[in-house]
Short mmCIF file of C-alpha atoms in Angstrom, two decimals:
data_model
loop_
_atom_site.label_atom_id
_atom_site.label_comp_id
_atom_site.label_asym_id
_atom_site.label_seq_id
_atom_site.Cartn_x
_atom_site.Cartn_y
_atom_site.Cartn_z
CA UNK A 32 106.98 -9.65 202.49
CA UNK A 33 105.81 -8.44 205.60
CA UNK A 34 108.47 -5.85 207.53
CA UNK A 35 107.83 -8.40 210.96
CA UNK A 36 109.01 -11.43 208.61
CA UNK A 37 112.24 -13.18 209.77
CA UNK A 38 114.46 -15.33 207.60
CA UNK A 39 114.16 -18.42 209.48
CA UNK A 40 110.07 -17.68 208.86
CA UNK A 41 110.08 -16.99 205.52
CA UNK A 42 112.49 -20.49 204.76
CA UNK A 43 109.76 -22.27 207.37
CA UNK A 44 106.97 -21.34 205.22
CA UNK A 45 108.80 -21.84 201.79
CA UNK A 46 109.50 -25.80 202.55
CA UNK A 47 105.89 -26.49 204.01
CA UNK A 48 104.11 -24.51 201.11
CA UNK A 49 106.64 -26.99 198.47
CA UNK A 50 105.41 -29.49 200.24
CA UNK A 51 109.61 -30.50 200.71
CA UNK A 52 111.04 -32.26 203.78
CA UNK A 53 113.45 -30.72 205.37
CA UNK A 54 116.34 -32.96 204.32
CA UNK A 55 114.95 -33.02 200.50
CA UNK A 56 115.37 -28.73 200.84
CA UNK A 57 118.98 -29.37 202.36
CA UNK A 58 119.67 -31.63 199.33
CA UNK A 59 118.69 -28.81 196.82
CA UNK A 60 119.83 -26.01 198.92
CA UNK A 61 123.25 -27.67 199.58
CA UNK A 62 123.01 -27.05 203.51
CA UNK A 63 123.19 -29.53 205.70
CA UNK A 64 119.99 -30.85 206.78
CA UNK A 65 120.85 -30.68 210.83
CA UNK A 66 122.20 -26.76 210.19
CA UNK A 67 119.16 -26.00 208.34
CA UNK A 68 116.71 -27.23 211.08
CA UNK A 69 119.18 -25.51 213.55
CA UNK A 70 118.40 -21.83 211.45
CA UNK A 71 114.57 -22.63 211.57
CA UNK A 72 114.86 -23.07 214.93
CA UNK A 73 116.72 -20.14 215.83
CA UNK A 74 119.25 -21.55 217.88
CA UNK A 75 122.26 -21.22 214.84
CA UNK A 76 122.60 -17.93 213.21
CA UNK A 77 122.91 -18.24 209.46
CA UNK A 78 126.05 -17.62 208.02
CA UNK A 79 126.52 -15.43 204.71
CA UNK A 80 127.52 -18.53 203.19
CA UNK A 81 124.49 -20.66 203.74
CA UNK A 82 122.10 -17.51 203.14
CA UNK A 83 123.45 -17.64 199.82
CA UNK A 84 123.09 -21.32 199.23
CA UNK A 85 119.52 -20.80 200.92
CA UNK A 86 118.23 -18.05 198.24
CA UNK A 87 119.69 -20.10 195.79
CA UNK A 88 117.66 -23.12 196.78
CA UNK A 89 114.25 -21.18 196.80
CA UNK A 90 114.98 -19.89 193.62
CA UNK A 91 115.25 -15.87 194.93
CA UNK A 92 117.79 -13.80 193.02
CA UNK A 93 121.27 -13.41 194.74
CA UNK A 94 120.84 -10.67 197.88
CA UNK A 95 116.85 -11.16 198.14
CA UNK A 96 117.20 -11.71 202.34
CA UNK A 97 120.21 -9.24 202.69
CA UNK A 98 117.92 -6.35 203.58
CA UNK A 99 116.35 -8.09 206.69
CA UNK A 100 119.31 -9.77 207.18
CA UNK A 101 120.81 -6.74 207.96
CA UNK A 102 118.28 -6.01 210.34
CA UNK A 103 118.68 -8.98 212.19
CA UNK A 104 122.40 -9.26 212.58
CA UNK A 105 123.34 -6.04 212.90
CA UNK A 106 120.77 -3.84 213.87
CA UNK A 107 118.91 -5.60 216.36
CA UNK A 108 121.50 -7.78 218.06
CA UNK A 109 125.17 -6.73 218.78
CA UNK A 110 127.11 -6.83 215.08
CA UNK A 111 130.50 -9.12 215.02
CA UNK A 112 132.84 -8.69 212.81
CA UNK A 113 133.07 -11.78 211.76
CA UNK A 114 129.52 -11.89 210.15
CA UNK A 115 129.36 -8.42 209.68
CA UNK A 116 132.88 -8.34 207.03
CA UNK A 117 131.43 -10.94 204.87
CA UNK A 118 128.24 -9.65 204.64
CA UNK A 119 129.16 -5.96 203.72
CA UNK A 120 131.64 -7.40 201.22
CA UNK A 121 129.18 -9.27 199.67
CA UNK A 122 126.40 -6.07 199.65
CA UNK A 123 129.55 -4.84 197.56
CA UNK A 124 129.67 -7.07 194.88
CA UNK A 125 125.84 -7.39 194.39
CA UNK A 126 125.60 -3.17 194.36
CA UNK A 127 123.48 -3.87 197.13
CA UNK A 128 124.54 -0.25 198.61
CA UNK A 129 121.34 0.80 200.57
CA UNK A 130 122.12 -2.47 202.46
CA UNK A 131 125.36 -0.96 203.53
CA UNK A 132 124.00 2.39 204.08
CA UNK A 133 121.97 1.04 206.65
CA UNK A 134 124.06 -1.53 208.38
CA UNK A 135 126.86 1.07 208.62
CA UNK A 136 124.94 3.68 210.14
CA UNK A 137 124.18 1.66 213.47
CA UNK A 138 127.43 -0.32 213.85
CA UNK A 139 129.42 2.64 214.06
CA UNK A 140 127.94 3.64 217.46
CA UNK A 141 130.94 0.83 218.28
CA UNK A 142 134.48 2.57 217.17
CA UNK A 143 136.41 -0.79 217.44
CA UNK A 144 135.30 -1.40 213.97
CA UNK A 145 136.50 2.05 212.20
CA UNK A 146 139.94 0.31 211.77
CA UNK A 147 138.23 -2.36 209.99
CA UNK A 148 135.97 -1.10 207.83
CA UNK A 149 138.63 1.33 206.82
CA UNK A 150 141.07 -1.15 204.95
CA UNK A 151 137.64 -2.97 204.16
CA UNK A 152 137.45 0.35 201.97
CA UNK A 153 141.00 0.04 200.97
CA UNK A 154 140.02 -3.66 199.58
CA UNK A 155 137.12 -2.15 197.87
CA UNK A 156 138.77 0.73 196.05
CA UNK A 157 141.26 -1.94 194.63
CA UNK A 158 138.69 -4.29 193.80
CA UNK A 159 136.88 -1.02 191.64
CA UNK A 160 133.82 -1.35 194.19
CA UNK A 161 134.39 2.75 194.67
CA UNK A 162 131.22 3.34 195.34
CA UNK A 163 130.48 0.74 198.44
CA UNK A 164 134.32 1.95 199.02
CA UNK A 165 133.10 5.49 199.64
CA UNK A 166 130.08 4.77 201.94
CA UNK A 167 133.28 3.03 204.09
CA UNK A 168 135.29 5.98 203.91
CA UNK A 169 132.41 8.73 204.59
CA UNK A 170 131.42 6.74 207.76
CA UNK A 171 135.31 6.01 209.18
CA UNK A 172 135.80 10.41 208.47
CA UNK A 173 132.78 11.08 210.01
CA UNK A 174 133.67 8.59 213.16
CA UNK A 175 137.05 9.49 212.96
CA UNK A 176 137.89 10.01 216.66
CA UNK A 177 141.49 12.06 216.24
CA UNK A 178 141.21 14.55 213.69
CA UNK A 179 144.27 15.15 212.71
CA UNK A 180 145.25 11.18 212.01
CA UNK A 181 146.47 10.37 208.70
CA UNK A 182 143.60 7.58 207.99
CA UNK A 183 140.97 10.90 208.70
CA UNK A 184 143.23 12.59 206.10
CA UNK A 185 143.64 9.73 204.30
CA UNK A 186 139.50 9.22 204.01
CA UNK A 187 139.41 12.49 202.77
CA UNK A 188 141.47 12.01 199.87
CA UNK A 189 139.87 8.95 199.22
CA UNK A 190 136.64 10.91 199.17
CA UNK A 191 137.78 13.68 197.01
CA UNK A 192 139.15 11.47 194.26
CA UNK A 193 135.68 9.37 194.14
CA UNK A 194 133.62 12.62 194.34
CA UNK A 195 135.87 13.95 190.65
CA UNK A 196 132.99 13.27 187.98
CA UNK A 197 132.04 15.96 184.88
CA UNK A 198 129.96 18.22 186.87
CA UNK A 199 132.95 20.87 187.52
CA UNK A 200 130.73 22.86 190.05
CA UNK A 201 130.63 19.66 192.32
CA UNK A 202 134.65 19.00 191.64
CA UNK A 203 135.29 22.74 192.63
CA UNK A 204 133.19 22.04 196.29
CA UNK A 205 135.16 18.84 196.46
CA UNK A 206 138.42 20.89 196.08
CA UNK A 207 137.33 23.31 198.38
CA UNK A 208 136.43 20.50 200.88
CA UNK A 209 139.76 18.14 200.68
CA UNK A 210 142.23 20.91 200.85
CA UNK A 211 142.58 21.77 204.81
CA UNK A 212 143.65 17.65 205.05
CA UNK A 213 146.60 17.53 202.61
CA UNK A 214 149.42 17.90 205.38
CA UNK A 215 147.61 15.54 207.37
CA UNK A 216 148.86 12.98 204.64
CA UNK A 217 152.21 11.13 204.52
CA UNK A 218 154.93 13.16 202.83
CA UNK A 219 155.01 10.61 200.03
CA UNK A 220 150.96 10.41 200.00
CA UNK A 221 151.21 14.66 199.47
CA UNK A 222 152.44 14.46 196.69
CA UNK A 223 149.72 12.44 194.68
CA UNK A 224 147.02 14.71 196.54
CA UNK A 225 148.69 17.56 195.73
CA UNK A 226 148.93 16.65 192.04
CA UNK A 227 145.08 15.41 191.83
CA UNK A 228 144.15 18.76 193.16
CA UNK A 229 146.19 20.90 190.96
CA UNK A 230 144.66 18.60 187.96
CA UNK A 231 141.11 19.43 189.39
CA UNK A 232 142.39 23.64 188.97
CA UNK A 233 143.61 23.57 185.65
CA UNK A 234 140.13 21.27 184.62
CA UNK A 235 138.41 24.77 186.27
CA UNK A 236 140.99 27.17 184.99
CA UNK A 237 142.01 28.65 187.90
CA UNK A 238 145.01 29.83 187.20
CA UNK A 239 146.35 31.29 190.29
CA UNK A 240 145.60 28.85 192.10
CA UNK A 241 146.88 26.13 189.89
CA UNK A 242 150.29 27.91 189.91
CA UNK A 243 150.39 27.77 193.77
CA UNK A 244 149.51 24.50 194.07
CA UNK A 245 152.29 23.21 191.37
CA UNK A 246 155.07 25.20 192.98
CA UNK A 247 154.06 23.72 196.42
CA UNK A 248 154.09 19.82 194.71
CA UNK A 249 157.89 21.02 193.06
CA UNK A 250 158.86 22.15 196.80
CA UNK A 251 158.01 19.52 198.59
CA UNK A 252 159.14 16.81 196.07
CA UNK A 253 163.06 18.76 196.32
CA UNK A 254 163.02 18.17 199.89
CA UNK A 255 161.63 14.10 199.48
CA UNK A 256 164.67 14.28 196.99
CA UNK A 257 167.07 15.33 199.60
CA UNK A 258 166.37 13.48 202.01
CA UNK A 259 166.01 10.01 199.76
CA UNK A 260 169.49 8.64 199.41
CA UNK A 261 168.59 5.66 197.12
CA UNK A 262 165.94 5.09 194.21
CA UNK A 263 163.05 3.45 195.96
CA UNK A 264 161.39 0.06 193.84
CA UNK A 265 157.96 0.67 192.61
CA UNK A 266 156.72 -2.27 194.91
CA UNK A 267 158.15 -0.32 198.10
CA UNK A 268 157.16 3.28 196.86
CA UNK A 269 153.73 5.08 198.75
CA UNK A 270 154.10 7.61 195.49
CA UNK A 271 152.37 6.45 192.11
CA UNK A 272 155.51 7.75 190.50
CA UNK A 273 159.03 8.18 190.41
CA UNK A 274 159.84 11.26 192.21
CA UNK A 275 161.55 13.27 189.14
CA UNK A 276 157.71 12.69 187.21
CA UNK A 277 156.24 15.02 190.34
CA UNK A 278 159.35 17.73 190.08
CA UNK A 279 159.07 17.57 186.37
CA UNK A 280 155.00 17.65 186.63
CA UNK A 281 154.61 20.56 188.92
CA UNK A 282 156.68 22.83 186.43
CA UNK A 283 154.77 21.62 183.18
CA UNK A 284 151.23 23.01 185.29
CA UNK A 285 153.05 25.93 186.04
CA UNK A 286 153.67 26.34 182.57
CA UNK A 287 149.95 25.74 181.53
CA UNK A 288 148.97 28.12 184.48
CA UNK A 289 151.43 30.98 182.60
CA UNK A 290 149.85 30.01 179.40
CA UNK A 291 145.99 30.23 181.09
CA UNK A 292 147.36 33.47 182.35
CA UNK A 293 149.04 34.46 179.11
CA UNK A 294 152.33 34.08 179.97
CA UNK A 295 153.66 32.88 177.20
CA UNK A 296 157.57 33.40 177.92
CA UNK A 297 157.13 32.39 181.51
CA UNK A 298 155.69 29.53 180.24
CA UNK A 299 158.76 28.43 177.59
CA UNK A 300 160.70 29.00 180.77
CA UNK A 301 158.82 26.59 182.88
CA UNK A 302 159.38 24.32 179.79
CA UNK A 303 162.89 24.30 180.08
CA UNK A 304 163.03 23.47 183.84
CA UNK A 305 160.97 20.35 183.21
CA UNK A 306 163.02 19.21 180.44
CA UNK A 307 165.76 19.80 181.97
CA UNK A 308 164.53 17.58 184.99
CA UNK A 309 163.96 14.77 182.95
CA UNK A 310 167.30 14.68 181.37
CA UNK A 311 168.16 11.79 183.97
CA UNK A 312 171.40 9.49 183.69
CA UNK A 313 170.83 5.86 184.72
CA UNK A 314 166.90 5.44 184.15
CA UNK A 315 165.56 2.07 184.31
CA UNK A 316 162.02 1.34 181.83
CA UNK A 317 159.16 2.87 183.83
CA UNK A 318 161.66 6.22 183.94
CA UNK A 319 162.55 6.25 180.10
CA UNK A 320 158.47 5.98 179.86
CA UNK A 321 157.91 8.93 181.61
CA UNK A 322 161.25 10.95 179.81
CA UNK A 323 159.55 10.24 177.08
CA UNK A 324 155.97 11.15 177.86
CA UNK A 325 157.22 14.94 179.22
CA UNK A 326 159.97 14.98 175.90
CA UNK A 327 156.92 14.73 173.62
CA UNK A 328 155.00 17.49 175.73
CA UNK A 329 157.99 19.35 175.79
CA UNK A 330 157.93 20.04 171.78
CA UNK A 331 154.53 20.42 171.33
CA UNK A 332 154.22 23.38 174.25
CA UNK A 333 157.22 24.87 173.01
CA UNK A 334 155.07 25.05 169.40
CA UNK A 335 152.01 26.46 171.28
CA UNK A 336 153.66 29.23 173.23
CA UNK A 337 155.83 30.27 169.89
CA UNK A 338 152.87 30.57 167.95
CA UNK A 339 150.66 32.55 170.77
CA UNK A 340 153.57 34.98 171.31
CA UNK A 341 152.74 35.30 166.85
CA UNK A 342 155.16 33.26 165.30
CA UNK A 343 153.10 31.66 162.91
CA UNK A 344 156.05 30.39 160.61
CA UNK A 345 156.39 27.25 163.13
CA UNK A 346 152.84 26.28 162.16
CA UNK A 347 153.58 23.42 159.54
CA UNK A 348 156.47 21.84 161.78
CA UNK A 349 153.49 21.99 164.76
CA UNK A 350 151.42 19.98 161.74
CA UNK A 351 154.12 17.63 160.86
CA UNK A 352 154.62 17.07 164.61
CA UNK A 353 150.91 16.47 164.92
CA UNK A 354 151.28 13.59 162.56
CA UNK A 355 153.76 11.45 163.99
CA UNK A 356 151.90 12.08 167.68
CA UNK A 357 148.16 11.19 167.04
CA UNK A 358 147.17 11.06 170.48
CA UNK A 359 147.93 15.39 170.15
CA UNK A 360 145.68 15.83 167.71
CA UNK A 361 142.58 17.09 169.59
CA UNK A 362 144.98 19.42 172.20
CA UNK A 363 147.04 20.20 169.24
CA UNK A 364 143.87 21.53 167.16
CA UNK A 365 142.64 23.37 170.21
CA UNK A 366 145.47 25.06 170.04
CA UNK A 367 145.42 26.03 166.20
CA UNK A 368 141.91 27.15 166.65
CA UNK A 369 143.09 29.72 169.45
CA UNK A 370 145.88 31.01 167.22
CA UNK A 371 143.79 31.21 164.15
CA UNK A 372 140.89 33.45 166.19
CA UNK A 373 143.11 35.21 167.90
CA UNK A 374 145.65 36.36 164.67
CA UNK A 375 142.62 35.77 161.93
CA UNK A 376 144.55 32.69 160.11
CA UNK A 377 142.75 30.47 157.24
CA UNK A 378 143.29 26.75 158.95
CA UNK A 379 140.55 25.28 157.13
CA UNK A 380 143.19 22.46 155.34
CA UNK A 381 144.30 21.73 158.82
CA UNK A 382 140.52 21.35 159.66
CA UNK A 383 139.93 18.94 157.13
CA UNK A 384 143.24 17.49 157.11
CA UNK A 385 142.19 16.10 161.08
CA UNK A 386 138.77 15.99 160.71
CA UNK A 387 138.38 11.94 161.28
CA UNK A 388 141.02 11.80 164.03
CA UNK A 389 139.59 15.09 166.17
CA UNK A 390 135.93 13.64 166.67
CA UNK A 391 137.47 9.71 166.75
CA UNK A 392 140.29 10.92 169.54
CA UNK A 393 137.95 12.39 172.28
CA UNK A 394 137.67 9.18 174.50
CA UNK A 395 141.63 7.88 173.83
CA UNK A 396 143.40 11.28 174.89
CA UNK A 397 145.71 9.32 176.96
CA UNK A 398 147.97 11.41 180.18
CA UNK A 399 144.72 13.34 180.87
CA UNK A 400 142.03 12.75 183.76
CA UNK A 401 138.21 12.77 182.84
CA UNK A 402 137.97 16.62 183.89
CA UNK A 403 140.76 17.77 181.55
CA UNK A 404 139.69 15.70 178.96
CA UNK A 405 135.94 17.12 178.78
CA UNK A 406 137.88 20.66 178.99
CA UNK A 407 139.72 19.81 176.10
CA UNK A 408 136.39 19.37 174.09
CA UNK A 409 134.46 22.23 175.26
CA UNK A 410 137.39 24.84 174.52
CA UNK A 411 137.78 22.60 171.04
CA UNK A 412 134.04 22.97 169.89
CA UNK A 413 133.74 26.69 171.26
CA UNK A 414 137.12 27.80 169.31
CA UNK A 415 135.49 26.06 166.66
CA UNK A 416 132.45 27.76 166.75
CA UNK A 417 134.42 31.23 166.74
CA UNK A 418 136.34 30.49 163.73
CA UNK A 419 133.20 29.37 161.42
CA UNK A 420 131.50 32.38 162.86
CA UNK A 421 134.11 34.86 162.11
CA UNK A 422 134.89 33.80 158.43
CA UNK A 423 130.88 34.33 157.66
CA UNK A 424 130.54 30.41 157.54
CA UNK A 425 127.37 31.26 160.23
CA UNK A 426 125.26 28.18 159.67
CA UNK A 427 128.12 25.68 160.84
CA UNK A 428 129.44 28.15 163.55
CA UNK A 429 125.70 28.42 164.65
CA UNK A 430 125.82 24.35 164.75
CA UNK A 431 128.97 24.16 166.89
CA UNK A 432 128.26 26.47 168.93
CA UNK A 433 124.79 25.14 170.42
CA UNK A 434 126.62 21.93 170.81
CA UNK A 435 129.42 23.36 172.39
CA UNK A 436 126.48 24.93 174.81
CA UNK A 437 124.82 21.80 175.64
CA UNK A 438 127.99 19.82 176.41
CA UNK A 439 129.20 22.80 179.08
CA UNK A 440 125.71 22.25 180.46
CA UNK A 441 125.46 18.87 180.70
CA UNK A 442 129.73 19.35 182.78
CA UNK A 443 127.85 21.86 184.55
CA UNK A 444 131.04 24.65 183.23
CA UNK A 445 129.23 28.02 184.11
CA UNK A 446 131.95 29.83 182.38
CA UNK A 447 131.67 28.27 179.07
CA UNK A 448 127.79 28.05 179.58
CA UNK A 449 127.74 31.63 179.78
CA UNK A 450 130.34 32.45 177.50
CA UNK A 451 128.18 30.67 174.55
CA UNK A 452 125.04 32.47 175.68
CA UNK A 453 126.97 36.04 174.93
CA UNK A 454 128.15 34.34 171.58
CA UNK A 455 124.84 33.36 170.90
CA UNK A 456 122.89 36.70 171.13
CA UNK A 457 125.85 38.16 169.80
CA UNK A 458 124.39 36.19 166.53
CA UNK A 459 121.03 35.63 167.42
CA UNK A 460 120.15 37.77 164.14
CA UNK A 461 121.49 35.16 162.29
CA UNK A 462 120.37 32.09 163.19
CA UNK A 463 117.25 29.99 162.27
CA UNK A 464 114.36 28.81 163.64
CA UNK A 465 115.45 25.34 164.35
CA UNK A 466 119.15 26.79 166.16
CA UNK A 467 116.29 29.25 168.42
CA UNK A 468 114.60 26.07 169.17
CA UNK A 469 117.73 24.55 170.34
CA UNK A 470 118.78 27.39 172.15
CA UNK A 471 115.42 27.50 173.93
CA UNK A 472 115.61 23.94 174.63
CA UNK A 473 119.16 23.94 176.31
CA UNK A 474 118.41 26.76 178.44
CA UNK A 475 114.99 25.55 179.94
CA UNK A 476 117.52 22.72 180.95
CA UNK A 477 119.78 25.11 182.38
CA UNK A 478 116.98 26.91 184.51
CA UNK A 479 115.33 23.57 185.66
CA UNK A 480 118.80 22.70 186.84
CA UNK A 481 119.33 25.82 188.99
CA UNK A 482 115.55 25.13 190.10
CA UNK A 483 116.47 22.33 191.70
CA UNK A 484 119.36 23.59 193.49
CA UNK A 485 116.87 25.60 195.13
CA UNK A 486 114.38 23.66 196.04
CA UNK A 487 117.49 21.67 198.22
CA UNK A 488 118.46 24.78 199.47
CA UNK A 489 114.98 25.90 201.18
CA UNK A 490 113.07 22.83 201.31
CA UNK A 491 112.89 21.96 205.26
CA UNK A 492 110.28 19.46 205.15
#
């Protein structure tokens, strides 16, 4: 198809080269005949509608004309909303997201349409079209006329949360990038923003910052308290929880955060305070979920900080506990594996005793996003690879360790990347000719990836 081609053309030619009248092509097409000649002529635009029926008709897959229809409608005449709505919508469903890229980029020259194709974005997102949702948001930020509205603010939290994936050094510029915009947000709204962002810092490990970021989220939720007289119905509420879940959250990160930092009796002490904040008279049935959810933490944190501060005679009731809560078992073990490195303990029955459920668990770790979750695994499979490697058992520590490797490469986690390189010359005398291979193999990966980044850095053509 040549780029001059029009749609009225290109149906023209299609119904003479059949050999079809025009009313036998409306018949099969399931426009009406007197519309149809109207198109063709050029004095009726075509609706999104009839396009559709139209492709159908000449047997074209669904979005064949949307390119050029594009082109026509909104790029070289004045766009209306009214043709222009349906026709990004319908770019959404069919992943047609060049289409939009395109259309987008010249209608927003006219800033009468940002309101528009922002909740156009909001319809998206709830629809799970995120990624026709983002191109929305992207262009309504970067048109964005007062910028310090909430919907600017607003965009950019949209943004961050659709820009979260596995590569951690992405997630970490995404951080960096959303932050300034959080107060722009709607007290309520600050609250989930504030908590996606701390969940982004403990995913990196950044302590400090993680701790900041919590005690800001408990602040801010005490004053919400205060000034909320009644319990607010989860059809009315902006938040995606119940307030107490945010005061109650903020103090279990600042408890990880003490434990990242190795703070272990800070950390019990943050325990407390959350437990103590869900200790709630009158809770309805989403409350008592949550109560329970942070009850269950609760017991299995105050097992982990026992045993790093060295009391190791808790370690079967942290088992037995383990058993009744299978969805712990991969956290749970991640923990073991740090206590048994760290004060040289034999946990190979506990090993085998979870074996099925560790490797089976990965993807059903439920109360943890995507970027905590991976964390999980790579700080499972490295303390794994440390334990087989310091009780002599090298050729399965060797094994779990270049694993371990690839998976931080393929999250893009430079600090477990490099902290498995040092392990691995540390025993580079031991291992074989198929584990140098792999090693080799990963890291050729690793230095074609930074390659890359380069070449975007100081390419200019």
């Amino acid at each position: 198809m040549e780029p001059t081609t029009t749609i009225r053309s290109y149906i023209e030619d299609y119904i003479r080269k059949q050999g079809y009248t025009l009313q036998y092509f409306a018949d099969i097409s399931g426009v009406n005949a007197g519309t149809l000649s109207a198109i063709i002529k050029g004095t009726r635009p075509i609706a999104m509608a009839q396009l559709d029926l139209i492709t159908q008709g000449m047997k074209l897959e669904e979005g064949y004309f949307y390119e050029i229809y594009g082109a026509e409608c909104f790029v070289e005449s004045a766009p209306h909303w009214r043709r222009l709505e349906p026709f990004l919508q319908r770019c959404a469903e069919l992943d047609k997201l060049e289409c939009i890229h395109k259309v987008i980029q010249e209608v927003t020259d006219d800033r009468s349409y940002i309101s528009e194709l922002f909740e156009m974005a909001e319809g998206m997102l709830e629809r799970g079209q995120t990624k026709a949702a983002r191109m929305l948001y992207e262009c309504v930020a970067e048109c964005e006329k007062y910028q310090h509205s909430e919907r600017l603010a607003l965009c950019q939290y949209r943004i961050f949360t659709l820009s979260l994936g596995q590569d951690q050094h992405e997630n970490l510029r995404a951080a960096v990038h959303f932050e300034p915009y959080i107060n722009r947000l709607d007290e309520e709204r600050q609250l989930d923003a504030i908590k996606d962002l701390a969940n982004t810092y403990l995913a990196l490990r950044y302590w400090d910052k993680l701790f900041s970021l919590s005690d800001e989220l408990d602040q801010k939720t005490k004053i919400l308290q205060l000034y909320t007289k009644k319990k607010i119905d989860k059809s009315e509420r902006l938040t995606a929880y119940p307030l107490f879940v945010y005061r109650a959250y903020s103090n279990l990160l600042k408890s990880a955060a003490c434990e990242g930092l190795g703070k272990y009796e800070e950390a019990l002490y943050y325990t407390g305070v959350y437990t103590d904040v869900v200790n709630i008279h009158n809770s309805n049935e989403e409350d008592r979920m949550y109560i329970s959810k942070f009850k269950i933490w609760a017991e299995a944190n105050t097992y982990v900080y026992k045993l790093m501060m060295g009391d190791l005679s808790i370690l079967p009731a942290y088992v037995d506990f383990i058993e009744i809560n299978e969805s712990e078992v991969l956290p749970a073990m991640t923990n073991i594996l740090e206590v048994a490195n760290k004060f040289n303990q034999d946990i190979n029955e506990i090993l085998h005793k979870f074996s099925v459920q560790i490797y089976s668990e990965i993807d059903k770790l439920k109360g943890y996003t995507d970027q905590v979750r991976s964390d999980i695994y790579i700080t499972f499979l490295l303390g794994q690879s440390v334990y087989h490697l310091n009780r002599g058992q090298y050729l399965e520590g060797m094994n779990q360790l270049l694993y371990c490797l690839n998976e931080a490469v393929k999250i893009n986690n430079q600090k477990e990347t490099i902290h498995c390189a040092a392990l691995y010359e540390r025993y580079r005398h031991i291992s074989t000719p198929d584990h140098a291979q792999q090693y080799k193999k990963i890291m050729m990966g690793v230095e074609r990836n930074y390659d890359k980044k380069e070449n975007r850095l100081f390419h200019l053509a």
